[in-house]
XYZ file of C-alpha atoms in Angstrom:
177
model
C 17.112 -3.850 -10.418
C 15.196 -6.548 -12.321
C 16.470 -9.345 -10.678
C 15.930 -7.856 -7.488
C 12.109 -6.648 -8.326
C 11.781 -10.908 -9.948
C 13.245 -12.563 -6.439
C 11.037 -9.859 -4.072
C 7.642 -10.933 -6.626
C 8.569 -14.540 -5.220
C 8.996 -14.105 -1.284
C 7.428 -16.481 0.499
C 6.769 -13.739 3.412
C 4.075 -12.286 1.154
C 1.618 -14.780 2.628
C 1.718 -13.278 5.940
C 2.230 -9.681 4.797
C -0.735 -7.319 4.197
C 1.103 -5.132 1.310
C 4.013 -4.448 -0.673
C 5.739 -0.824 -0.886
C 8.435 -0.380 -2.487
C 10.836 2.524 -3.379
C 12.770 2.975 -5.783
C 14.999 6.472 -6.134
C 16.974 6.417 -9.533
C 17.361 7.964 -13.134
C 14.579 7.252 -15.654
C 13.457 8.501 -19.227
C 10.271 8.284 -20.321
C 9.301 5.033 -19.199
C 12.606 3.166 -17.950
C 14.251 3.223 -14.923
C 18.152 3.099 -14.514
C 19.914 0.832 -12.175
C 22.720 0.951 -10.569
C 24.187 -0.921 -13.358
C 23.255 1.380 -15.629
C 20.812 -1.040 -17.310
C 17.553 0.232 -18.504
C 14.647 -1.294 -17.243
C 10.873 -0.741 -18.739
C 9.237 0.369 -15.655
C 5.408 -1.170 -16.678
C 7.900 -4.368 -16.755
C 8.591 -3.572 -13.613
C 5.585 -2.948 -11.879
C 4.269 -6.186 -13.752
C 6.477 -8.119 -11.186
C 4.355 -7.640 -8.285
C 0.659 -8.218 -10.313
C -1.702 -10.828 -9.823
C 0.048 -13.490 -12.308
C 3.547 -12.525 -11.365
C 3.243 -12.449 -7.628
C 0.088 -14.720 -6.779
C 1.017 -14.224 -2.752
C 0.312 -10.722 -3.182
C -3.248 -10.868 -4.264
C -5.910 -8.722 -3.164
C -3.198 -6.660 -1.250
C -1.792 -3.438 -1.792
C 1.403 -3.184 -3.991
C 2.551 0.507 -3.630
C 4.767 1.667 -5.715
C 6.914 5.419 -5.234
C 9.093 6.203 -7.442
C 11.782 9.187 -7.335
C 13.135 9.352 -11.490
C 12.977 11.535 -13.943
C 10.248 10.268 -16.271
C 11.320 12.088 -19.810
C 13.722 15.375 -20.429
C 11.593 18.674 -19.914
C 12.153 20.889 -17.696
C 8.986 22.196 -15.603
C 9.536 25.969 -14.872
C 7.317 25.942 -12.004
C 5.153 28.625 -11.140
C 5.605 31.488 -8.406
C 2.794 30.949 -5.656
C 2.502 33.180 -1.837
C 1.559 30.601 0.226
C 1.250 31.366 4.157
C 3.383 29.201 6.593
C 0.789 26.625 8.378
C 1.737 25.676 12.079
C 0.483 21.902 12.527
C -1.819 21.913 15.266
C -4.894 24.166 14.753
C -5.004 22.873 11.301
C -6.580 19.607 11.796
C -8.700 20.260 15.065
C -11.688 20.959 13.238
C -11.433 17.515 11.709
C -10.531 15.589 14.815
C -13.233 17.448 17.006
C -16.308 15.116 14.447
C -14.810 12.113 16.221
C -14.829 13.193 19.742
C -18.488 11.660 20.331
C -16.573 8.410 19.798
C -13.655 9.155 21.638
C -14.896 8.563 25.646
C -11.602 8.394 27.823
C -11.109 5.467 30.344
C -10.730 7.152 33.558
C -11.613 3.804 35.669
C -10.357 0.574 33.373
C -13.938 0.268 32.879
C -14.574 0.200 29.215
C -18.024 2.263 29.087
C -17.947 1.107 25.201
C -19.926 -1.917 25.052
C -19.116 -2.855 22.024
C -15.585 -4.529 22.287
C -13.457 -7.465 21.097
C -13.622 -9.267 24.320
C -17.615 -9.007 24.543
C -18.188 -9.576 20.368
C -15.508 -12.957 20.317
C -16.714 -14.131 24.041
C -19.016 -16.901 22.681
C -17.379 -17.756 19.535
C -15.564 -21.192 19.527
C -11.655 -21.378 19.185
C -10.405 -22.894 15.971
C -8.766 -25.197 18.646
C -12.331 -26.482 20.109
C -14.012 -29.849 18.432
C -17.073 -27.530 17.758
C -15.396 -25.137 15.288
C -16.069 -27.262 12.378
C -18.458 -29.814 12.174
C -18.282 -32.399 9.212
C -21.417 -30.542 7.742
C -20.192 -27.490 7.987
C -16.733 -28.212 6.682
C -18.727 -29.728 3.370
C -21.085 -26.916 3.030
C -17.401 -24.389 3.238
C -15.810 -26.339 0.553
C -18.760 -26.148 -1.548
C -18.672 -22.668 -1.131
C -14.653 -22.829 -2.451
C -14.812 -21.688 -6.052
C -12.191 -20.505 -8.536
C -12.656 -17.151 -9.948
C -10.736 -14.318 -12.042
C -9.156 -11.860 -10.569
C -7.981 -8.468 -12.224
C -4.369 -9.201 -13.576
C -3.205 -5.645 -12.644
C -5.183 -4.494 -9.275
C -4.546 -2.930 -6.336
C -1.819 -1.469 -7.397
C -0.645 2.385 -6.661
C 2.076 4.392 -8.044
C 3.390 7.531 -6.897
C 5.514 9.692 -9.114
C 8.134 12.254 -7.905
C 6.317 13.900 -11.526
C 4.928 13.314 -14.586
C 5.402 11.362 -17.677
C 7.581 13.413 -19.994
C 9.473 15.816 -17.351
C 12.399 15.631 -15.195
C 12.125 15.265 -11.476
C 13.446 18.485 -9.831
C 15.059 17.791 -6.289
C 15.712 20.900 -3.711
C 17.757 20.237 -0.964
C 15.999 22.739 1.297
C 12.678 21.603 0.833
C 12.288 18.613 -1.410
C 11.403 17.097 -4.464
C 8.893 18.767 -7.370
């Protein structure tokens, strides 16, 4: 499991990619995971992999991180809750039905939505033109090119199957608790 976290920190796909998720469903303690080696590994190790230092390609993106492990050895009990079944539909029209003033439908491939890409980008020059960049502009750009810090450890998001301390509880029927 380390290695593998170590050679995916140094992909050079990263560049074009706009995040990183990855999944990892396993047996843990308190704050290692087990691989399928049966080698403990510390999992803020592991989620070090894919920060700013570690995995430069991957900064300012996204590394998501969901993890299915027990993360210690109690047991949560769980408590007894009557909950009514929800049918998805109904649910979420009240939420959709704020948006449908922006929603017009297209009855006549005539966008009546004036703002589009093809009407915003119409003027601009192609990276391709001689006009993109002039030499003054291209100066004033690099000027503009500084170095700065960026948070070691950011934009990063971990999802836990449950909390530090507890085992994760799996049911067959209707999931993971």
């Amino acid at each position: 499991m380390w290695i593998t976290i170590q050679k995916f920190a140094e992909r050079e796909e990263h560049l074009q990619c706009d995040s990183a998720i990855v999944v990892v469903m396993s047996h843990g303690v308190f704050d290692h995971l087990l691989g399928i080696d049966e080698m403990p590994v510390n999992f803020h190790s592991f989620v070090s992999c894919l920060n700013s230092k570690n995995a430069p390609k991957l900064i300012g993106k996204p590394k998501i991180f969901i993890v299915q492990a027990c993360r210690g050895e109690n047991y949560d009990e769980g408590v007894e809750h009557i909950s009514e079944e929800c049918v998805d539909g109904p649910l979420f029209s009240p939420l959709f039905s704020i948006f449908s003033k922006y929603i017009k439908p297209n009855n006549n491939n005539n966008n009546s939505n004036p703002l589009n890409a093809s009407s915003i980008f119409r003027n601009a020059p192609s990276p391709n033109s001689q006009n993109y960049f002039n030499e003054s502009q291209e100066k004033r750009f690099q000027k503009r090119l500084k170095i700065e810090k960026v948070p070691t450890f950011a934009d990063i998001l971990i999802a836990s199957a449950t909390t530090s301390n507890n085992v994760s509880w799996r049911n067959s029927a209707t999931g993971t608790w």
